[in-house]
């Protein structure tokens, strides 16, 4: 089965987690896009969606799904999103598409985070995928120097501006053995908006697409 077929499989499986007559949080990226296409088929069952990026909002609307501002929604039973890497413990690297800040905010509001990914995203230790860090533009060089002190090799994602008007540093060379500690450490650097480690609020359910179908992992907390 190809990677795209695996993504399609988990996108469809995620429909089981959609809560009727409620708002749903929707992530960003190619797997989330496939989920949006599936969600469109049952759009009459939900109130609408809260989007984690401008591109996701656009795709939801193009399917006739109502998109609501997060400030107007107090309860999101489920948030569905992809990941760049995920562990069996539910810790993730996210932000390959640059939407990490809004993803982290919607995930924080949601009661349940369902991560949908192809099998290649499952890792023992996070860090092979360069860790995205969203940074206020004037702090870029300072934050980069601080990330070097942590053992990383930051690269400025050239020509890319986030939905929030900020820049991204992609940090390679990190072996993230304690995701929560690194999340706190990088979030504490002045000028950092969001780090792409999602450990403090990790996935509650992981749907992994593979050759044998969908594997469902429920990390213990
Ligand atoms: C975007 C993300 C995505 O969830 C992540 O990059 C995975 O993308 P894809 O589903 O295309 O593999 O965090 O900011």
PDB file of C-alpha atoms and ligand atoms in Angstrom:
ATOM      1  CA  UNK A   1       0.000   0.000   0.000  1.00  0.00           C
ATOM      2  CA  UNK A   2       1.365   3.444  -0.846  1.00  0.00           C
ATOM      3  CA  UNK A   3       1.836   6.196   1.716  1.00  0.00           C
ATOM      4  CA  UNK A   4      -1.080   8.097   0.152  1.00  0.00           C
ATOM      5  CA  UNK A   5      -3.327   5.044   0.386  1.00  0.00           C
ATOM      6  CA  UNK A   6      -2.402   4.667   4.061  1.00  0.00           C
ATOM      7  CA  UNK A   7      -3.280   8.324   4.649  1.00  0.00           C
ATOM      8  CA  UNK A   8      -6.608   7.817   2.878  1.00  0.00           C
ATOM      9  CA  UNK A   9      -7.351   4.821   5.088  1.00  0.00           C
ATOM     10  CA  UNK A  10      -6.815   6.699   8.355  1.00  0.00           C
ATOM     11  CA  UNK A  11      -8.684   9.745   7.064  1.00  0.00           C
ATOM     12  CA  UNK A  12     -11.734   7.542   6.546  1.00  0.00           C
ATOM     13  CA  UNK A  13     -11.280   5.722   9.872  1.00  0.00           C
ATOM     14  CA  UNK A  14     -11.198   9.064  11.705  1.00  0.00           C
ATOM     15  CA  UNK A  15     -14.848   9.634  10.817  1.00  0.00           C
ATOM     16  CA  UNK A  16     -15.689   7.182  13.613  1.00  0.00           C
ATOM     17  CA  UNK A  17     -14.414   9.763  16.117  1.00  0.00           C
ATOM     18  CA  UNK A  18     -16.541  12.645  14.842  1.00  0.00           C
ATOM     19  CA  UNK A  19     -19.107  13.728  17.430  1.00  0.00           C
ATOM     20  CA  UNK A  20     -22.562  14.565  16.075  1.00  0.00           C
ATOM     21  CA  UNK A  21     -24.067  18.039  16.581  1.00  0.00           C
ATOM     22  CA  UNK A  22     -20.756  19.458  17.804  1.00  0.00           C
ATOM     23  CA  UNK A  23     -17.845  21.560  16.529  1.00  0.00           C
ATOM     24  CA  UNK A  24     -14.836  19.617  15.320  1.00  0.00           C
ATOM     25  CA  UNK A  25     -11.226  20.821  15.323  1.00  0.00           C
ATOM     26  CA  UNK A  26      -9.434  20.158  12.043  1.00  0.00           C
ATOM     27  CA  UNK A  27      -5.682  20.153  11.493  1.00  0.00           C
ATOM     28  CA  UNK A  28      -3.495  20.908   8.490  1.00  0.00           C
ATOM     29  CA  UNK A  29      -1.454  18.971   5.974  1.00  0.00           C
ATOM     30  CA  UNK A  30      -2.051  16.293   3.361  1.00  0.00           C
ATOM     31  CA  UNK A  31      -3.569  13.737   5.771  1.00  0.00           C
ATOM     32  CA  UNK A  32      -5.852  16.352   7.323  1.00  0.00           C
ATOM     33  CA  UNK A  33      -6.865  17.397   3.792  1.00  0.00           C
ATOM     34  CA  UNK A  34      -7.974  13.843   3.038  1.00  0.00           C
ATOM     35  CA  UNK A  35      -9.910  13.852   6.303  1.00  0.00           C
ATOM     36  CA  UNK A  36     -11.667  17.078   5.272  1.00  0.00           C
ATOM     37  CA  UNK A  37     -12.746  15.397   2.034  1.00  0.00           C
ATOM     38  CA  UNK A  38     -14.237  12.541   4.079  1.00  0.00           C
ATOM     39  CA  UNK A  39     -15.825  14.921   6.599  1.00  0.00           C
ATOM     40  CA  UNK A  40     -17.646  16.641   3.744  1.00  0.00           C
ATOM     41  CA  UNK A  41     -19.672  13.451   3.242  1.00  0.00           C
ATOM     42  CA  UNK A  42     -21.163  13.744   6.752  1.00  0.00           C
ATOM     43  CA  UNK A  43     -21.182  17.536   7.083  1.00  0.00           C
ATOM     44  CA  UNK A  44     -24.919  17.571   7.903  1.00  0.00           C
ATOM     45  CA  UNK A  45     -24.109  15.694  11.159  1.00  0.00           C
ATOM     46  CA  UNK A  46     -21.808  18.372  12.633  1.00  0.00           C
ATOM     47  CA  UNK A  47     -22.273  22.011  13.634  1.00  0.00           C
ATOM     48  CA  UNK A  48     -19.146  22.961  11.735  1.00  0.00           C
ATOM     49  CA  UNK A  49     -15.391  23.130  12.167  1.00  0.00           C
ATOM     50  CA  UNK A  50     -12.633  25.154  13.780  1.00  0.00           C
ATOM     51  CA  UNK A  51      -9.644  25.312  11.443  1.00  0.00           C
ATOM     52  CA  UNK A  52      -5.976  25.232  12.408  1.00  0.00           C
ATOM     53  CA  UNK A  53      -4.816  27.210   9.354  1.00  0.00           C
ATOM     54  CA  UNK A  54      -6.059  29.499   6.617  1.00  0.00           C
ATOM     55  CA  UNK A  55      -5.572  26.718   4.061  1.00  0.00           C
ATOM     56  CA  UNK A  56      -7.641  24.278   6.109  1.00  0.00           C
ATOM     57  CA  UNK A  57     -10.388  26.901   6.518  1.00  0.00           C
ATOM     58  CA  UNK A  58     -10.428  27.402   2.750  1.00  0.00           C
ATOM     59  CA  UNK A  59     -10.718  23.665   2.046  1.00  0.00           C
ATOM     60  CA  UNK A  60     -13.477  23.203   4.644  1.00  0.00           C
ATOM     61  CA  UNK A  61     -15.461  26.078   3.152  1.00  0.00           C
ATOM     62  CA  UNK A  62     -14.973  24.780  -0.386  1.00  0.00           C
ATOM     63  CA  UNK A  63     -16.796  21.627   0.771  1.00  0.00           C
ATOM     64  CA  UNK A  64     -19.664  23.637   2.265  1.00  0.00           C
ATOM     65  CA  UNK A  65     -18.572  23.023   5.884  1.00  0.00           C
ATOM     66  CA  UNK A  66     -19.181  25.979   8.235  1.00  0.00           C
ATOM     67  CA  UNK A  67     -15.978  27.355   9.743  1.00  0.00           C
ATOM     68  CA  UNK A  68     -16.220  29.139  13.086  1.00  0.00           C
ATOM     69  CA  UNK A  69     -13.686  31.355  14.908  1.00  0.00           C
ATOM     70  CA  UNK A  70     -12.175  29.584  17.909  1.00  0.00           C
ATOM     71  CA  UNK A  71     -13.144  32.549  20.107  1.00  0.00           C
ATOM     72  CA  UNK A  72     -16.805  31.757  19.471  1.00  0.00           C
ATOM     73  CA  UNK A  73     -16.521  28.072  20.391  1.00  0.00           C
ATOM     74  CA  UNK A  74     -16.084  26.836  23.957  1.00  0.00           C
ATOM     75  CA  UNK A  75     -16.313  23.089  23.447  1.00  0.00           C
ATOM     76  CA  UNK A  76     -14.482  20.996  20.868  1.00  0.00           C
ATOM     77  CA  UNK A  77     -14.978  17.294  21.676  1.00  0.00           C
ATOM     78  CA  UNK A  78     -12.456  16.122  19.069  1.00  0.00           C
ATOM     79  CA  UNK A  79      -9.462  17.502  17.165  1.00  0.00           C
ATOM     80  CA  UNK A  80      -8.180  15.525  14.196  1.00  0.00           C
ATOM     81  CA  UNK A  81      -4.753  16.190  12.724  1.00  0.00           C
ATOM     82  CA  UNK A  82      -1.673  14.575  11.205  1.00  0.00           C
ATOM     83  CA  UNK A  83       1.893  14.530  12.499  1.00  0.00           C
ATOM     84  CA  UNK A  84       5.424  14.550  11.144  1.00  0.00           C
ATOM     85  CA  UNK A  85       6.517  12.056  13.819  1.00  0.00           C
ATOM     86  CA  UNK A  86       4.638  10.321  16.614  1.00  0.00           C
ATOM     87  CA  UNK A  87       5.642   7.934  19.412  1.00  0.00           C
ATOM     88  CA  UNK A  88       3.529   5.216  21.008  1.00  0.00           C
ATOM     89  CA  UNK A  89       3.278   7.578  23.993  1.00  0.00           C
ATOM     90  CA  UNK A  90       1.425  10.139  21.866  1.00  0.00           C
ATOM     91  CA  UNK A  91       4.228  12.709  21.743  1.00  0.00           C
ATOM     92  CA  UNK A  92       4.565  14.293  18.304  1.00  0.00           C
ATOM     93  CA  UNK A  93       6.599  16.572  16.106  1.00  0.00           C
ATOM     94  CA  UNK A  94       4.264  18.819  14.125  1.00  0.00           C
ATOM     95  CA  UNK A  95       4.642  21.903  11.980  1.00  0.00           C
ATOM     96  CA  UNK A  96       6.022  20.518   8.741  1.00  0.00           C
ATOM     97  CA  UNK A  97       3.333  22.601   7.065  1.00  0.00           C
ATOM     98  CA  UNK A  98       4.051  25.573   9.324  1.00  0.00           C
ATOM     99  CA  UNK A  99       0.664  25.618  11.085  1.00  0.00           C
ATOM    100  CA  UNK A 100       1.970  24.479  14.476  1.00  0.00           C
ATOM    101  CA  UNK A 101       0.829  27.445  16.581  1.00  0.00           C
ATOM    102  CA  UNK A 102      -2.818  27.335  15.586  1.00  0.00           C
ATOM    103  CA  UNK A 103      -2.704  23.539  15.714  1.00  0.00           C
ATOM    104  CA  UNK A 104      -1.439  23.662  19.280  1.00  0.00           C
ATOM    105  CA  UNK A 105      -4.118  26.151  20.293  1.00  0.00           C
ATOM    106  CA  UNK A 106      -7.032  24.183  18.818  1.00  0.00           C
ATOM    107  CA  UNK A 107      -5.583  20.966  20.271  1.00  0.00           C
ATOM    108  CA  UNK A 108      -5.421  22.632  23.706  1.00  0.00           C
ATOM    109  CA  UNK A 109      -9.123  23.433  23.587  1.00  0.00           C
ATOM    110  CA  UNK A 110     -10.137  19.998  22.300  1.00  0.00           C
ATOM    111  CA  UNK A 111     -11.088  17.269  24.745  1.00  0.00           C
ATOM    112  CA  UNK A 112      -9.643  14.519  22.555  1.00  0.00           C
ATOM    113  CA  UNK A 113      -6.763  14.606  20.042  1.00  0.00           C
ATOM    114  CA  UNK A 114      -6.940  11.970  17.326  1.00  0.00           C
ATOM    115  CA  UNK A 115      -3.675  11.764  15.359  1.00  0.00           C
ATOM    116  CA  UNK A 116      -3.964  10.325  11.845  1.00  0.00           C
ATOM    117  CA  UNK A 117      -0.790   9.229  10.087  1.00  0.00           C
ATOM    118  CA  UNK A 118       0.775   6.719   7.744  1.00  0.00           C
ATOM    119  CA  UNK A 119       3.023   4.085   9.324  1.00  0.00           C
ATOM    120  CA  UNK A 120       6.245   5.923   8.409  1.00  0.00           C
ATOM    121  CA  UNK A 121       5.458   8.571  11.047  1.00  0.00           C
ATOM    122  CA  UNK A 122       5.795   6.193  14.009  1.00  0.00           C
ATOM    123  CA  UNK A 123       9.219   6.545  15.673  1.00  0.00           C
ATOM    124  CA  UNK A 124      10.889   5.374  18.883  1.00  0.00           C
ATOM    125  CA  UNK A 125      12.536   8.724  19.546  1.00  0.00           C
ATOM    126  CA  UNK A 126      11.444  12.082  18.088  1.00  0.00           C
ATOM    127  CA  UNK A 127      13.960  14.224  16.244  1.00  0.00           C
ATOM    128  CA  UNK A 128      14.866  12.734  12.883  1.00  0.00           C
ATOM    129  CA  UNK A 129      12.324  15.091  11.311  1.00  0.00           C
ATOM    130  CA  UNK A 130      13.689  18.649  11.757  1.00  0.00           C
ATOM    131  CA  UNK A 131      11.809  20.289  14.632  1.00  0.00           C
ATOM    132  CA  UNK A 132       9.839  23.374  13.498  1.00  0.00           C
ATOM    133  CA  UNK A 133       9.935  26.382  15.827  1.00  0.00           C
ATOM    134  CA  UNK A 134       7.762  29.440  15.091  1.00  0.00           C
ATOM    135  CA  UNK A 135       9.621  32.626  15.989  1.00  0.00           C
ATOM    136  CA  UNK A 136       8.894  36.374  16.065  1.00  0.00           C
ATOM    137  CA  UNK A 137      10.896  37.711  13.077  1.00  0.00           C
ATOM    138  CA  UNK A 138      13.124  40.129  15.094  1.00  0.00           C
ATOM    139  CA  UNK A 139      14.185  37.287  17.420  1.00  0.00           C
ATOM    140  CA  UNK A 140      15.247  34.883  14.655  1.00  0.00           C
ATOM    141  CA  UNK A 141      19.026  35.099  15.106  1.00  0.00           C
ATOM    142  CA  UNK A 142      18.868  35.132  18.908  1.00  0.00           C
ATOM    143  CA  UNK A 143      16.578  32.104  19.028  1.00  0.00           C
ATOM    144  CA  UNK A 144      18.802  30.300  16.514  1.00  0.00           C
ATOM    145  CA  UNK A 145      21.836  30.842  18.781  1.00  0.00           C
ATOM    146  CA  UNK A 146      19.900  29.496  21.784  1.00  0.00           C
ATOM    147  CA  UNK A 147      18.847  26.413  19.798  1.00  0.00           C
ATOM    148  CA  UNK A 148      22.500  25.752  18.888  1.00  0.00           C
ATOM    149  CA  UNK A 149      23.276  25.752  22.643  1.00  0.00           C
ATOM    150  CA  UNK A 150      20.729  22.921  22.972  1.00  0.00           C
ATOM    151  CA  UNK A 151      22.655  20.889  20.382  1.00  0.00           C
ATOM    152  CA  UNK A 152      20.460  21.690  17.393  1.00  0.00           C
ATOM    153  CA  UNK A 153      21.206  22.964  13.903  1.00  0.00           C
ATOM    154  CA  UNK A 154      18.524  25.538  13.078  1.00  0.00           C
ATOM    155  CA  UNK A 155      17.724  26.432   9.464  1.00  0.00           C
ATOM    156  CA  UNK A 156      15.564  29.409   8.536  1.00  0.00           C
ATOM    157  CA  UNK A 157      12.610  28.242   6.379  1.00  0.00           C
ATOM    158  CA  UNK A 158      13.283  30.788   3.649  1.00  0.00           C
ATOM    159  CA  UNK A 159      10.386  32.455   1.867  1.00  0.00           C
ATOM    160  CA  UNK A 160       7.830  31.157   4.359  1.00  0.00           C
ATOM    161  CA  UNK A 161       5.641  33.273   6.650  1.00  0.00           C
ATOM    162  CA  UNK A 162       3.159  31.670   9.038  1.00  0.00           C
ATOM    163  CA  UNK A 163      -0.530  32.613   9.234  1.00  0.00           C
ATOM    164  CA  UNK A 164       0.530  34.684  12.264  1.00  0.00           C
ATOM    165  CA  UNK A 165       3.164  36.686  10.362  1.00  0.00           C
ATOM    166  CA  UNK A 166       6.137  34.881  11.881  1.00  0.00           C
ATOM    167  CA  UNK A 167       9.102  32.818  10.629  1.00  0.00           C
ATOM    168  CA  UNK A 168      10.006  29.163  11.140  1.00  0.00           C
ATOM    169  CA  UNK A 169      13.332  27.672  12.199  1.00  0.00           C
ATOM    170  CA  UNK A 170      13.650  23.954  11.361  1.00  0.00           C
ATOM    171  CA  UNK A 171      16.006  22.376  13.867  1.00  0.00           C
ATOM    172  CA  UNK A 172      17.861  19.207  12.947  1.00  0.00           C
ATOM    173  CA  UNK A 173      20.289  17.170  15.041  1.00  0.00           C
ATOM    174  CA  UNK A 174      18.103  16.843  18.138  1.00  0.00           C
ATOM    175  CA  UNK A 175      17.428  13.474  19.736  1.00  0.00           C
ATOM    176  CA  UNK A 176      14.344  14.209  21.791  1.00  0.00           C
ATOM    177  CA  UNK A 177      14.444  11.676  24.616  1.00  0.00           C
ATOM    178  CA  UNK A 178      12.359  13.824  26.987  1.00  0.00           C
ATOM    179  CA  UNK A 179       9.781  15.571  24.763  1.00  0.00           C
ATOM    180  CA  UNK A 180       7.945  17.398  27.582  1.00  0.00           C
ATOM    181  CA  UNK A 181      11.182  18.832  28.990  1.00  0.00           C
ATOM    182  CA  UNK A 182      12.342  20.034  25.560  1.00  0.00           C
ATOM    183  CA  UNK A 183       8.908  21.517  24.838  1.00  0.00           C
ATOM    184  CA  UNK A 184       9.102  23.544  28.058  1.00  0.00           C
ATOM    185  CA  UNK A 185      12.760  24.493  27.482  1.00  0.00           C
ATOM    186  CA  UNK A 186      12.253  25.830  23.946  1.00  0.00           C
ATOM    187  CA  UNK A 187       8.968  27.537  24.824  1.00  0.00           C
ATOM    188  CA  UNK A 188      10.941  29.421  27.476  1.00  0.00           C
ATOM    189  CA  UNK A 189      13.254  31.137  24.956  1.00  0.00           C
ATOM    190  CA  UNK A 190      12.252  34.776  24.430  1.00  0.00           C
ATOM    191  CA  UNK A 191      10.915  35.246  20.907  1.00  0.00           C
ATOM    192  CA  UNK A 192       9.660  31.681  20.494  1.00  0.00           C
ATOM    193  CA  UNK A 193       5.954  31.602  19.692  1.00  0.00           C
ATOM    194  CA  UNK A 194       5.537  27.833  19.574  1.00  0.00           C
ATOM    195  CA  UNK A 195       7.745  24.776  19.394  1.00  0.00           C
ATOM    196  CA  UNK A 196       6.587  21.862  17.250  1.00  0.00           C
ATOM    197  CA  UNK A 197       6.969  19.312  20.061  1.00  0.00           C
ATOM    198  CA  UNK A 198       3.463  18.285  21.104  1.00  0.00           C
ATOM    199  CA  UNK A 199       4.031  16.363  24.330  1.00  0.00           C
ATOM    200  CA  UNK A 200       2.296  18.287  27.117  1.00  0.00           C
ATOM    201  CA  UNK A 201      -0.856  17.918  25.046  1.00  0.00           C
ATOM    202  CA  UNK A 202      -0.136  14.808  23.011  1.00  0.00           C
ATOM    203  CA  UNK A 203      -2.408  12.500  21.052  1.00  0.00           C
ATOM    204  CA  UNK A 204      -5.123  10.592  22.923  1.00  0.00           C
ATOM    205  CA  UNK A 205      -5.632   8.210  20.016  1.00  0.00           C
ATOM    206  CA  UNK A 206      -3.252   7.407  17.143  1.00  0.00           C
ATOM    207  CA  UNK A 207      -4.633   5.931  13.919  1.00  0.00           C
ATOM    208  CA  UNK A 208      -1.750   4.498  11.910  1.00  0.00           C
ATOM    209  CA  UNK A 209      -2.198   3.385   8.336  1.00  0.00           C
ATOM    210  CA  UNK A 210      -0.228   0.326   7.279  1.00  0.00           C
ATOM    211  CA  UNK A 211      -0.240  -2.518   4.775  1.00  0.00           C
ATOM    212  CA  UNK A 212      -2.597  -4.499   7.018  1.00  0.00           C
ATOM    213  CA  UNK A 213      -5.030  -1.648   7.512  1.00  0.00           C
ATOM    214  CA  UNK A 214      -5.439   0.765  10.415  1.00  0.00           C
ATOM    215  CA  UNK A 215      -3.731   0.208  13.767  1.00  0.00           C
ATOM    216  CA  UNK A 216      -5.282   2.068  16.684  1.00  0.00           C
ATOM    217  CA  UNK A 217      -2.972   3.065  19.540  1.00  0.00           C
ATOM    218  CA  UNK A 218      -4.239   4.557  22.772  1.00  0.00           C
ATOM    219  CA  UNK A 219      -1.307   5.986  24.748  1.00  0.00           C
ATOM    220  CA  UNK A 220      -1.456   5.552  28.536  1.00  0.00           C
ATOM    221  CA  UNK A 221      -1.402   8.812  30.501  1.00  0.00           C
TER     222      UNK A 221
HETATM  223  C1  LIG B   1       1.255  20.856   9.626  1.00  0.00           C
HETATM  224  C2  LIG B   1       1.416  19.596  10.375  1.00  0.00           C
HETATM  225  C3  LIG B   1       1.012  18.336   9.700  1.00  0.00           C
HETATM  226  O1  LIG B   1       0.110  17.656  10.503  1.00  0.00           O
HETATM  227  C4  LIG B   1       2.231  17.487   9.487  1.00  0.00           C
HETATM  228  O2  LIG B   1       3.178  18.233   8.754  1.00  0.00           O
HETATM  229  C5  LIG B   1       1.892  16.194   8.738  1.00  0.00           C
HETATM  230  O3  LIG B   1       1.582  16.472   7.419  1.00  0.00           O
HETATM  231  P1  LIG B   1       1.155  15.378   6.383  1.00  0.00           P
HETATM  232  O4  LIG B   1      -0.193  14.887   6.780  1.00  0.00           O
HETATM  233  O5  LIG B   1       1.126  16.142   5.064  1.00  0.00           O
HETATM  234  O6  LIG B   1       2.191  14.287   6.378  1.00  0.00           O
HETATM  235  O7  LIG B   1       1.847  19.557  11.495  1.00  0.00           O
HETATM  236  O8  LIG B   1       1.749  21.965  10.329  1.00  0.00           O
END
